[in-house]
Amino acid sequence: MTQKLPPLPIYFANEKSSRQSQATVDIRDRGLAYGDGIFETMFVYQGKFPFWEYHQRRLQKGLAFLGMTFDKALFEQHCESIFEYLKNNPHTCIVKLIVTRGESARGYAPTSTTANFFTSINAFSQDAILNQTGCSVHLCKEVLAEPVSWAGLKTLNQLSYVLASKERIETDFDEGLVCSSKGHIIEATARNIFCVKNGQLITPDLSGVGVAGVMRDVIIERIAAELSIELKLCSLTPEQLLEADEIFICNSVTGIWPVTKVTGFGADIHQRPVGAITRKIQTMAQSLIEA
Ligand SMILES: Cc1ncc(COP(=O)(O)O)c(C=O)c1O
């Protein structure tokens, strides 16, 4: 018999937990005022985080880059409450952890603050259709300024992706692609992008801009190696993308979506079937999640 689990969401703010999302944030919080912070959105499979170490690594990089002062014991206590909750309630769900620099007086300059930790545990309903049949993507007009010093990190400053997503929801497309100000394809609005050409896996180099996703890292560091697929990180031009044999986009929550239709590059609609290499990568990613 399947266990009946309590409903989600549930919220954690520093050392407290609550069913009330409103009761948790100070109006002076710098995350709210300036986007001064970082976040992680993590998939949880039956109470376990398949890629916790990868999320931790990006989080630690973000904390170090922003030079945030935080109370290590409080962070550990915060994470422990989440682990404990999920151990007792093994949901398949989405955990969003936000770390802000904390509260300060008005003004951009960070004064002596201590980071705040906010987590929400949210319900997840898988729409497996796009993983199977593939998705359509459209090029967004919104571009990402390049280079930025926080390239690769997942900061709370996400206005370009908000505007690109706003464009996307005004269309029938499943995702939007975003280019850099130099005209290179960087990623999708909430996913990274890969393509396959002559058996070689190619993904944009994100040293100038973009979010270096956990699923992207899993593919680069584990899956490509285990499947012996040659991998290249480089600038990806629209022409290279359109000439690719296979394209897929990915993130750590919805996994891998094959791309079967690309538009927005001139008048043509570019269609392709779901590729064999994409399917192999998808299968291995799923097995890592369920391991
Ligand atoms: C802009 C952007 N790029 C890439 C990703 C993929 O990141 P991850 O694989 O860590 O979920 C995300 C995730 O939300 C994102 O927002």
PDB file of C-alpha atoms and ligand atoms in Angstrom:
ATOM      1  CA  MET A   1       0.000   0.000   0.000  1.00  0.00           C
ATOM      2  CA  THR A   2       1.364   3.469  -0.835  1.00  0.00           C
ATOM      3  CA  GLN A   3       1.992   5.734   2.125  1.00  0.00           C
ATOM      4  CA  LYS A   4      -0.418   8.696   2.479  1.00  0.00           C
ATOM      5  CA  LEU A   5       1.772  11.786   2.699  1.00  0.00           C
ATOM      6  CA  PRO A   6       0.810  15.198   4.128  1.00  0.00           C
ATOM      7  CA  PRO A   7       0.018  17.859   1.499  1.00  0.00           C
ATOM      8  CA  LEU A   8       2.639  20.237   0.128  1.00  0.00           C
ATOM      9  CA  PRO A   9       3.879  22.968   0.114  1.00  0.00           C
ATOM     10  CA  ILE A  10       5.660  23.406   3.384  1.00  0.00           C
ATOM     11  CA  TYR A  11       8.056  26.266   4.138  1.00  0.00           C
ATOM     12  CA  PHE A  12      11.249  26.631   6.145  1.00  0.00           C
ATOM     13  CA  ALA A  13      12.739  30.000   7.110  1.00  0.00           C
ATOM     14  CA  ASN A  14      16.093  29.716   8.900  1.00  0.00           C
ATOM     15  CA  GLU A  15      15.304  27.476  11.929  1.00  0.00           C
ATOM     16  CA  LYS A  16      11.478  27.606  11.646  1.00  0.00           C
ATOM     17  CA  SER A  17       9.033  25.621   9.550  1.00  0.00           C
ATOM     18  CA  SER A  18       5.557  26.751   8.577  1.00  0.00           C
ATOM     19  CA  ARG A  19       2.570  26.007   6.378  1.00  0.00           C
ATOM     20  CA  GLN A  20       2.277  29.804   5.872  1.00  0.00           C
ATOM     21  CA  SER A  21       4.449  31.289   3.116  1.00  0.00           C
ATOM     22  CA  GLN A  22       3.654  34.885   4.180  1.00  0.00           C
ATOM     23  CA  ALA A  23       5.069  34.720   7.678  1.00  0.00           C
ATOM     24  CA  THR A  24       8.704  34.341   6.740  1.00  0.00           C
ATOM     25  CA  VAL A  25      10.477  37.254   4.967  1.00  0.00           C
ATOM     26  CA  ASP A  26      11.663  40.570   6.457  1.00  0.00           C
ATOM     27  CA  ILE A  27      10.841  43.518   4.192  1.00  0.00           C
ATOM     28  CA  ARG A  28      14.494  44.709   4.472  1.00  0.00           C
ATOM     29  CA  ASP A  29      15.829  41.431   3.118  1.00  0.00           C
ATOM     30  CA  ARG A  30      18.436  42.142   0.398  1.00  0.00           C
ATOM     31  CA  GLY A  31      17.239  39.224  -1.684  1.00  0.00           C
ATOM     32  CA  LEU A  32      13.885  40.973  -2.010  1.00  0.00           C
ATOM     33  CA  ALA A  33      15.354  44.477  -2.394  1.00  0.00           C
ATOM     34  CA  TYR A  34      18.201  43.774  -4.847  1.00  0.00           C
ATOM     35  CA  GLY A  35      18.215  40.105  -5.838  1.00  0.00           C
ATOM     36  CA  ASP A  36      21.266  39.851  -3.570  1.00  0.00           C
ATOM     37  CA  GLY A  37      21.439  36.106  -3.156  1.00  0.00           C
ATOM     38  CA  ILE A  38      21.397  32.712  -4.816  1.00  0.00           C
ATOM     39  CA  PHE A  39      19.021  29.799  -5.122  1.00  0.00           C
ATOM     40  CA  GLU A  40      18.791  26.132  -6.021  1.00  0.00           C
ATOM     41  CA  THR A  41      15.788  24.284  -7.386  1.00  0.00           C
ATOM     42  CA  MET A  42      16.190  20.584  -6.706  1.00  0.00           C
ATOM     43  CA  PHE A  43      14.327  17.456  -7.687  1.00  0.00           C
ATOM     44  CA  VAL A  44      13.600  15.001  -4.901  1.00  0.00           C
ATOM     45  CA  TYR A  45      12.813  11.408  -5.793  1.00  0.00           C
ATOM     46  CA  GLN A  46      10.961   9.482  -3.089  1.00  0.00           C
ATOM     47  CA  GLY A  47      12.439  11.641  -0.343  1.00  0.00           C
ATOM     48  CA  LYS A  48      16.020  11.608  -1.708  1.00  0.00           C
ATOM     49  CA  PHE A  49      18.028  14.225  -3.593  1.00  0.00           C
ATOM     50  CA  PRO A  50      19.660  12.479  -6.566  1.00  0.00           C
ATOM     51  CA  PHE A  51      22.113  15.346  -7.229  1.00  0.00           C
ATOM     52  CA  TRP A  52      22.533  16.985  -3.799  1.00  0.00           C
ATOM     53  CA  GLU A  53      26.365  17.217  -4.102  1.00  0.00           C
ATOM     54  CA  TYR A  54      26.091  19.072  -7.411  1.00  0.00           C
ATOM     55  CA  HIS A  55      23.583  21.574  -5.995  1.00  0.00           C
ATOM     56  CA  GLN A  56      25.790  22.029  -2.918  1.00  0.00           C
ATOM     57  CA  ARG A  57      28.804  22.698  -5.118  1.00  0.00           C
ATOM     58  CA  ARG A  58      27.035  25.445  -7.111  1.00  0.00           C
ATOM     59  CA  LEU A  59      25.572  26.907  -3.910  1.00  0.00           C
ATOM     60  CA  GLN A  60      28.996  27.049  -2.226  1.00  0.00           C
ATOM     61  CA  LYS A  61      30.483  28.709  -5.327  1.00  0.00           C
ATOM     62  CA  GLY A  62      27.702  31.310  -5.223  1.00  0.00           C
ATOM     63  CA  LEU A  63      28.185  32.002  -1.504  1.00  0.00           C
ATOM     64  CA  ALA A  64      31.935  32.424  -2.027  1.00  0.00           C
ATOM     65  CA  PHE A  65      31.535  34.606  -5.117  1.00  0.00           C
ATOM     66  CA  LEU A  66      29.062  36.952  -3.427  1.00  0.00           C
ATOM     67  CA  GLY A  67      31.177  36.966  -0.274  1.00  0.00           C
ATOM     68  CA  MET A  68      28.186  36.232   1.939  1.00  0.00           C
ATOM     69  CA  THR A  69      28.611  35.811   5.645  1.00  0.00           C
ATOM     70  CA  PHE A  70      26.546  32.934   6.938  1.00  0.00           C
ATOM     71  CA  ASP A  71      26.073  30.989  10.129  1.00  0.00           C
ATOM     72  CA  LYS A  72      27.295  27.476   9.286  1.00  0.00           C
ATOM     73  CA  ALA A  73      25.432  25.904  12.201  1.00  0.00           C
ATOM     74  CA  LEU A  74      22.194  27.590  11.096  1.00  0.00           C
ATOM     75  CA  PHE A  75      22.691  26.363   7.526  1.00  0.00           C
ATOM     76  CA  GLU A  76      23.275  22.814   8.750  1.00  0.00           C
ATOM     77  CA  GLN A  77      20.232  22.980  10.997  1.00  0.00           C
ATOM     78  CA  HIS A  78      18.127  24.324   8.116  1.00  0.00           C
ATOM     79  CA  CYS A  79      19.243  21.498   5.779  1.00  0.00           C
ATOM     80  CA  GLU A  80      18.798  18.913   8.538  1.00  0.00           C
ATOM     81  CA  SER A  81      15.141  19.964   9.056  1.00  0.00           C
ATOM     82  CA  ILE A  82      14.508  19.482   5.337  1.00  0.00           C
ATOM     83  CA  PHE A  83      16.224  16.068   5.249  1.00  0.00           C
ATOM     84  CA  GLU A  84      14.315  15.008   8.352  1.00  0.00           C
ATOM     85  CA  TYR A  85      10.992  16.130   6.878  1.00  0.00           C
ATOM     86  CA  LEU A  86      11.672  14.229   3.630  1.00  0.00           C
ATOM     87  CA  LYS A  87      12.887  11.151   5.465  1.00  0.00           C
ATOM     88  CA  ASN A  88       9.569  10.992   7.329  1.00  0.00           C
ATOM     89  CA  ASN A  89       7.540  12.058   4.274  1.00  0.00           C
ATOM     90  CA  PRO A  90       9.272  10.583   1.207  1.00  0.00           C
ATOM     91  CA  HIS A  91       7.612  12.764  -1.414  1.00  0.00           C
ATOM     92  CA  THR A  92       8.704  13.020  -5.029  1.00  0.00           C
ATOM     93  CA  CYS A  93       8.753  16.801  -5.067  1.00  0.00           C
ATOM     94  CA  ILE A  94      10.649  20.012  -5.802  1.00  0.00           C
ATOM     95  CA  VAL A  95      12.738  21.741  -3.156  1.00  0.00           C
ATOM     96  CA  LYS A  96      13.648  25.373  -3.682  1.00  0.00           C
ATOM     97  CA  LEU A  97      16.353  26.736  -1.388  1.00  0.00           C
ATOM     98  CA  ILE A  98      16.967  30.494  -1.405  1.00  0.00           C
ATOM     99  CA  VAL A  99      19.923  32.110   0.354  1.00  0.00           C
ATOM    100  CA  THR A 100      19.851  35.890   0.685  1.00  0.00           C
ATOM    101  CA  ARG A 101      22.545  38.130   2.123  1.00  0.00           C
ATOM    102  CA  GLY A 102      20.161  39.031   4.952  1.00  0.00           C
ATOM    103  CA  GLU A 103      18.638  42.315   6.090  1.00  0.00           C
ATOM    104  CA  SER A 104      20.337  45.683   5.819  1.00  0.00           C
ATOM    105  CA  ALA A 105      19.534  49.378   5.904  1.00  0.00           C
ATOM    106  CA  ARG A 106      18.503  50.956   2.587  1.00  0.00           C
ATOM    107  CA  GLY A 107      21.308  51.206  -0.047  1.00  0.00           C
ATOM    108  CA  TYR A 108      23.153  48.814  -2.360  1.00  0.00           C
ATOM    109  CA  ALA A 109      26.370  48.553  -0.352  1.00  0.00           C
ATOM    110  CA  PRO A 110      26.328  45.347   1.707  1.00  0.00           C
ATOM    111  CA  THR A 111      26.911  46.116   5.370  1.00  0.00           C
ATOM    112  CA  SER A 112      27.437  43.520   8.078  1.00  0.00           C
ATOM    113  CA  THR A 113      24.642  41.059   7.419  1.00  0.00           C
ATOM    114  CA  THR A 114      24.105  37.367   8.016  1.00  0.00           C
ATOM    115  CA  ALA A 115      22.538  35.204   5.327  1.00  0.00           C
ATOM    116  CA  ASN A 116      18.950  34.005   5.546  1.00  0.00           C
ATOM    117  CA  PHE A 117      17.847  30.557   4.356  1.00  0.00           C
ATOM    118  CA  PHE A 118      14.379  30.038   2.916  1.00  0.00           C
ATOM    119  CA  THR A 119      13.141  26.726   1.575  1.00  0.00           C
ATOM    120  CA  SER A 120       9.877  25.620   0.068  1.00  0.00           C
ATOM    121  CA  ILE A 121       9.024  21.991  -0.568  1.00  0.00           C
ATOM    122  CA  ASN A 122       6.594  21.922  -3.465  1.00  0.00           C
ATOM    123  CA  ALA A 123       4.426  19.296  -5.120  1.00  0.00           C
ATOM    124  CA  PHE A 124       5.681  17.856  -8.398  1.00  0.00           C
ATOM    125  CA  SER A 125       3.486  16.559 -11.176  1.00  0.00           C
ATOM    126  CA  GLN A 126       5.448  15.083 -14.030  1.00  0.00           C
ATOM    127  CA  ASP A 127       4.239  15.879 -17.507  1.00  0.00           C
ATOM    128  CA  ALA A 128       6.231  13.073 -19.110  1.00  0.00           C
ATOM    129  CA  ILE A 129       4.873  13.845 -22.576  1.00  0.00           C
ATOM    130  CA  LEU A 130       7.606  16.309 -23.534  1.00  0.00           C
ATOM    131  CA  ASN A 131      10.331  13.900 -22.401  1.00  0.00           C
ATOM    132  CA  GLN A 132       8.839  11.327 -24.768  1.00  0.00           C
ATOM    133  CA  THR A 133       7.575  13.166 -27.820  1.00  0.00           C
ATOM    134  CA  GLY A 134       9.919  16.143 -27.682  1.00  0.00           C
ATOM    135  CA  CYS A 135       9.290  19.866 -27.406  1.00  0.00           C
ATOM    136  CA  SER A 136       9.136  22.960 -29.586  1.00  0.00           C
ATOM    137  CA  VAL A 137      11.423  25.932 -28.985  1.00  0.00           C
ATOM    138  CA  HIS A 138      11.364  29.485 -30.257  1.00  0.00           C
ATOM    139  CA  LEU A 139      14.146  32.067 -30.236  1.00  0.00           C
ATOM    140  CA  CYS A 140      13.379  34.848 -27.742  1.00  0.00           C
ATOM    141  CA  LYS A 141      14.099  38.510 -28.503  1.00  0.00           C
ATOM    142  CA  GLU A 142      15.423  39.033 -24.974  1.00  0.00           C
ATOM    143  CA  VAL A 143      19.236  38.646 -24.926  1.00  0.00           C
ATOM    144  CA  LEU A 144      21.698  37.978 -22.116  1.00  0.00           C
ATOM    145  CA  ALA A 145      24.390  40.656 -21.714  1.00  0.00           C
ATOM    146  CA  GLU A 146      27.845  39.078 -21.942  1.00  0.00           C
ATOM    147  CA  PRO A 147      30.230  38.883 -20.149  1.00  0.00           C
ATOM    148  CA  VAL A 148      29.013  39.013 -16.541  1.00  0.00           C
ATOM    149  CA  SER A 149      31.141  38.236 -13.501  1.00  0.00           C
ATOM    150  CA  TRP A 150      28.546  35.812 -12.057  1.00  0.00           C
ATOM    151  CA  ALA A 151      28.463  33.581 -15.184  1.00  0.00           C
ATOM    152  CA  GLY A 152      27.482  30.006 -14.331  1.00  0.00           C
ATOM    153  CA  LEU A 153      25.896  30.822 -10.978  1.00  0.00           C
ATOM    154  CA  LYS A 154      22.207  30.731 -10.105  1.00  0.00           C
ATOM    155  CA  THR A 155      21.672  34.146  -8.576  1.00  0.00           C
ATOM    156  CA  LEU A 156      18.413  35.782  -7.556  1.00  0.00           C
ATOM    157  CA  ASN A 157      18.946  38.275 -10.418  1.00  0.00           C
ATOM    158  CA  GLN A 158      16.924  36.535 -13.116  1.00  0.00           C
ATOM    159  CA  LEU A 159      15.155  39.400 -14.883  1.00  0.00           C
ATOM    160  CA  SER A 160      16.343  38.398 -18.385  1.00  0.00           C
ATOM    161  CA  TYR A 161      14.856  34.923 -17.930  1.00  0.00           C
ATOM    162  CA  VAL A 162      11.645  36.396 -16.549  1.00  0.00           C
ATOM    163  CA  LEU A 163      11.292  38.599 -19.657  1.00  0.00           C
ATOM    164  CA  ALA A 164      12.220  35.741 -22.003  1.00  0.00           C
ATOM    165  CA  SER A 165       9.660  33.495 -20.281  1.00  0.00           C
ATOM    166  CA  LYS A 166       7.041  36.236 -20.602  1.00  0.00           C
ATOM    167  CA  GLU A 167       7.699  36.248 -24.354  1.00  0.00           C
ATOM    168  CA  ARG A 168       7.477  32.468 -24.412  1.00  0.00           C
ATOM    169  CA  ILE A 169       4.115  32.186 -22.636  1.00  0.00           C
ATOM    170  CA  GLU A 170       2.658  34.559 -25.201  1.00  0.00           C
ATOM    171  CA  THR A 171       3.406  31.874 -27.849  1.00  0.00           C
ATOM    172  CA  ASP A 172       2.475  28.180 -28.209  1.00  0.00           C
ATOM    173  CA  PHE A 173       6.062  27.020 -27.753  1.00  0.00           C
ATOM    174  CA  ASP A 174       7.209  24.776 -24.930  1.00  0.00           C
ATOM    175  CA  GLU A 175      10.463  26.686 -24.284  1.00  0.00           C
ATOM    176  CA  GLY A 176      12.329  29.778 -25.467  1.00  0.00           C
ATOM    177  CA  LEU A 177      15.979  29.902 -26.504  1.00  0.00           C
ATOM    178  CA  VAL A 178      18.125  32.800 -25.365  1.00  0.00           C
ATOM    179  CA  CYS A 179      21.204  34.209 -27.095  1.00  0.00           C
ATOM    180  CA  SER A 180      23.972  36.338 -25.657  1.00  0.00           C
ATOM    181  CA  SER A 181      24.597  39.928 -26.745  1.00  0.00           C
ATOM    182  CA  LYS A 182      27.394  38.427 -28.914  1.00  0.00           C
ATOM    183  CA  GLY A 183      24.783  36.415 -30.850  1.00  0.00           C
ATOM    184  CA  HIS A 184      25.625  32.959 -29.489  1.00  0.00           C
ATOM    185  CA  ILE A 185      23.010  30.474 -28.297  1.00  0.00           C
ATOM    186  CA  ILE A 186      23.417  30.187 -24.518  1.00  0.00           C
ATOM    187  CA  GLU A 187      20.502  28.183 -23.100  1.00  0.00           C
ATOM    188  CA  ALA A 188      16.714  28.007 -22.812  1.00  0.00           C
ATOM    189  CA  THR A 189      14.736  30.147 -20.352  1.00  0.00           C
ATOM    190  CA  ALA A 190      14.995  27.509 -17.602  1.00  0.00           C
ATOM    191  CA  ARG A 191      17.130  24.801 -19.177  1.00  0.00           C
ATOM    192  CA  ASN A 192      20.542  24.196 -20.701  1.00  0.00           C
ATOM    193  CA  ILE A 193      20.980  23.148 -24.292  1.00  0.00           C
ATOM    194  CA  PHE A 194      22.968  20.403 -25.997  1.00  0.00           C
ATOM    195  CA  CYS A 195      23.196  19.319 -29.604  1.00  0.00           C
ATOM    196  CA  VAL A 196      24.705  16.334 -31.376  1.00  0.00           C
ATOM    197  CA  LYS A 197      26.627  16.571 -34.652  1.00  0.00           C
ATOM    198  CA  ASN A 198      28.264  13.508 -36.225  1.00  0.00           C
ATOM    199  CA  GLY A 199      28.119  11.660 -32.897  1.00  0.00           C
ATOM    200  CA  GLN A 200      29.781  14.499 -30.957  1.00  0.00           C
ATOM    201  CA  LEU A 201      27.917  16.178 -28.080  1.00  0.00           C
ATOM    202  CA  ILE A 202      28.174  19.980 -28.083  1.00  0.00           C
ATOM    203  CA  THR A 203      27.050  22.415 -25.391  1.00  0.00           C
ATOM    204  CA  PRO A 204      27.663  26.165 -25.071  1.00  0.00           C
ATOM    205  CA  ASP A 205      30.644  27.309 -23.052  1.00  0.00           C
ATOM    206  CA  LEU A 206      29.071  29.315 -20.201  1.00  0.00           C
ATOM    207  CA  SER A 207      32.174  31.149 -19.018  1.00  0.00           C
ATOM    208  CA  GLY A 208      30.700  34.510 -20.142  1.00  0.00           C
ATOM    209  CA  VAL A 209      27.038  34.190 -19.192  1.00  0.00           C
ATOM    210  CA  GLY A 210      24.328  31.625 -18.415  1.00  0.00           C
ATOM    211  CA  VAL A 211      23.381  29.267 -15.613  1.00  0.00           C
ATOM    212  CA  ALA A 212      25.607  26.184 -15.492  1.00  0.00           C
ATOM    213  CA  GLY A 213      22.901  23.660 -14.668  1.00  0.00           C
ATOM    214  CA  VAL A 214      23.246  20.642 -12.447  1.00  0.00           C
ATOM    215  CA  MET A 215      21.811  18.340 -15.124  1.00  0.00           C
ATOM    216  CA  ARG A 216      24.307  19.840 -17.604  1.00  0.00           C
ATOM    217  CA  ASP A 217      27.147  19.053 -15.187  1.00  0.00           C
ATOM    218  CA  VAL A 218      25.833  15.510 -14.656  1.00  0.00           C
ATOM    219  CA  ILE A 219      25.814  14.985 -18.434  1.00  0.00           C
ATOM    220  CA  ILE A 220      29.290  16.500 -18.886  1.00  0.00           C
ATOM    221  CA  GLU A 221      30.967  14.835 -15.902  1.00  0.00           C
ATOM    222  CA  ARG A 222      29.214  11.463 -15.759  1.00  0.00           C
ATOM    223  CA  ILE A 223      26.892  10.528 -18.583  1.00  0.00           C
ATOM    224  CA  ALA A 224      29.027  11.511 -21.597  1.00  0.00           C
ATOM    225  CA  ALA A 225      32.017   9.720 -20.065  1.00  0.00           C
ATOM    226  CA  GLU A 226      30.061   6.576 -19.166  1.00  0.00           C
ATOM    227  CA  LEU A 227      28.514   6.399 -22.644  1.00  0.00           C
ATOM    228  CA  SER A 228      31.907   7.229 -24.282  1.00  0.00           C
ATOM    229  CA  ILE A 229      30.414  10.169 -26.164  1.00  0.00           C
ATOM    230  CA  GLU A 230      32.893  12.802 -27.271  1.00  0.00           C
ATOM    231  CA  LEU A 231      32.006  16.182 -25.790  1.00  0.00           C
ATOM    232  CA  LYS A 232      32.840  19.737 -26.837  1.00  0.00           C
ATOM    233  CA  LEU A 233      32.173  22.983 -24.949  1.00  0.00           C
ATOM    234  CA  CYS A 234      32.275  25.935 -27.357  1.00  0.00           C
ATOM    235  CA  SER A 235      30.432  29.007 -28.570  1.00  0.00           C
ATOM    236  CA  LEU A 236      27.286  27.775 -30.302  1.00  0.00           C
ATOM    237  CA  THR A 237      26.122  29.787 -33.296  1.00  0.00           C
ATOM    238  CA  PRO A 238      22.527  29.679 -34.570  1.00  0.00           C
ATOM    239  CA  GLU A 239      23.877  28.078 -37.791  1.00  0.00           C
ATOM    240  CA  GLN A 240      25.565  25.254 -35.828  1.00  0.00           C
ATOM    241  CA  LEU A 241      22.361  24.665 -33.891  1.00  0.00           C
ATOM    242  CA  LEU A 242      20.231  24.450 -37.018  1.00  0.00           C
ATOM    243  CA  GLU A 243      22.682  22.025 -38.662  1.00  0.00           C
ATOM    244  CA  ALA A 244      22.751  19.691 -35.640  1.00  0.00           C
ATOM    245  CA  ASP A 245      21.513  16.099 -35.993  1.00  0.00           C
ATOM    246  CA  GLU A 246      19.915  16.146 -32.536  1.00  0.00           C
ATOM    247  CA  ILE A 247      19.053  18.854 -30.018  1.00  0.00           C
ATOM    248  CA  PHE A 248      17.896  18.517 -26.432  1.00  0.00           C
ATOM    249  CA  ILE A 249      17.361  20.813 -23.452  1.00  0.00           C
ATOM    250  CA  CYS A 250      17.587  19.806 -19.812  1.00  0.00           C
ATOM    251  CA  ASN A 251      17.298  20.780 -16.198  1.00  0.00           C
ATOM    252  CA  SER A 252      17.419  18.936 -12.904  1.00  0.00           C
ATOM    253  CA  VAL A 253      13.639  18.983 -12.323  1.00  0.00           C
ATOM    254  CA  THR A 254      12.083  17.954 -15.643  1.00  0.00           C
ATOM    255  CA  GLY A 255      15.086  16.014 -16.957  1.00  0.00           C
ATOM    256  CA  ILE A 256      15.804  15.867 -20.667  1.00  0.00           C
ATOM    257  CA  TRP A 257      13.449  17.159 -23.350  1.00  0.00           C
ATOM    258  CA  PRO A 258      14.344  16.258 -26.944  1.00  0.00           C
ATOM    259  CA  VAL A 259      13.818  19.277 -29.235  1.00  0.00           C
ATOM    260  CA  THR A 260      11.807  18.377 -32.319  1.00  0.00           C
ATOM    261  CA  LYS A 261      10.861  21.824 -33.623  1.00  0.00           C
ATOM    262  CA  VAL A 262      12.901  25.063 -33.729  1.00  0.00           C
ATOM    263  CA  THR A 263      11.583  28.421 -34.941  1.00  0.00           C
ATOM    264  CA  GLY A 264      12.455  32.082 -34.744  1.00  0.00           C
ATOM    265  CA  PHE A 265      15.581  31.896 -36.923  1.00  0.00           C
ATOM    266  CA  GLY A 266      14.189  33.423 -40.118  1.00  0.00           C
ATOM    267  CA  ALA A 267      10.919  32.193 -41.601  1.00  0.00           C
ATOM    268  CA  ASP A 268      11.703  28.451 -41.670  1.00  0.00           C
ATOM    269  CA  ILE A 269      10.458  25.849 -39.213  1.00  0.00           C
ATOM    270  CA  HIS A 270      13.228  23.338 -38.463  1.00  0.00           C
ATOM    271  CA  GLN A 271      12.022  19.880 -37.542  1.00  0.00           C
ATOM    272  CA  ARG A 272      13.900  16.754 -36.543  1.00  0.00           C
ATOM    273  CA  PRO A 273      13.013  13.429 -34.936  1.00  0.00           C
ATOM    274  CA  VAL A 274      14.033  12.481 -31.385  1.00  0.00           C
ATOM    275  CA  GLY A 275      17.650  11.290 -31.704  1.00  0.00           C
ATOM    276  CA  ALA A 276      19.191   8.003 -30.580  1.00  0.00           C
ATOM    277  CA  ILE A 277      21.954   9.664 -28.531  1.00  0.00           C
ATOM    278  CA  THR A 278      19.380  11.875 -26.810  1.00  0.00           C
ATOM    279  CA  ARG A 279      17.418   8.751 -25.832  1.00  0.00           C
ATOM    280  CA  LYS A 280      20.524   7.047 -24.414  1.00  0.00           C
ATOM    281  CA  ILE A 281      21.378  10.124 -22.325  1.00  0.00           C
ATOM    282  CA  GLN A 282      17.777  10.345 -21.125  1.00  0.00           C
ATOM    283  CA  THR A 283      17.780   6.698 -20.052  1.00  0.00           C
ATOM    284  CA  MET A 284      21.016   7.055 -18.134  1.00  0.00           C
ATOM    285  CA  ALA A 285      19.860  10.287 -16.438  1.00  0.00           C
ATOM    286  CA  GLN A 286      16.683   8.514 -15.307  1.00  0.00           C
ATOM    287  CA  SER A 287      18.658   5.596 -13.914  1.00  0.00           C
ATOM    288  CA  LEU A 288      20.881   7.998 -11.914  1.00  0.00           C
ATOM    289  CA  ILE A 289      17.753   9.639 -10.471  1.00  0.00           C
ATOM    290  CA  GLU A 290      16.219   6.321  -9.458  1.00  0.00           C
ATOM    291  CA  ALA A 291      19.486   4.716  -8.237  1.00  0.00           C
TER     292      ALA A 291
HETATM  293  C1  LIG B   1      18.324  29.899 -16.858  1.00  0.00           C
HETATM  294  C2  LIG B   1      18.516  28.466 -16.479  1.00  0.00           C
HETATM  295  N1  LIG B   1      19.429  27.733 -17.134  1.00  0.00           N
HETATM  296  C3  LIG B   1      19.635  26.434 -16.824  1.00  0.00           C
HETATM  297  C4  LIG B   1      18.896  25.807 -15.836  1.00  0.00           C
HETATM  298  C5  LIG B   1      19.128  24.355 -15.523  1.00  0.00           C
HETATM  299  O1  LIG B   1      19.641  24.200 -14.218  1.00  0.00           O
HETATM  300  P1  LIG B   1      19.559  22.854 -13.382  1.00  0.00           P
HETATM  301  O2  LIG B   1      20.025  21.741 -14.278  1.00  0.00           O
HETATM  302  O3  LIG B   1      20.479  23.099 -12.244  1.00  0.00           O
HETATM  303  O4  LIG B   1      18.144  22.640 -12.969  1.00  0.00           O
HETATM  304  C6  LIG B   1      17.940  26.537 -15.126  1.00  0.00           C
HETATM  305  C7  LIG B   1      17.136  25.906 -14.080  1.00  0.00           C
HETATM  306  O5  LIG B   1      16.152  26.403 -13.627  1.00  0.00           O
HETATM  307  C8  LIG B   1      17.748  27.894 -15.448  1.00  0.00           C
HETATM  308  O6  LIG B   1      16.837  28.637 -14.795  1.00  0.00           O
END
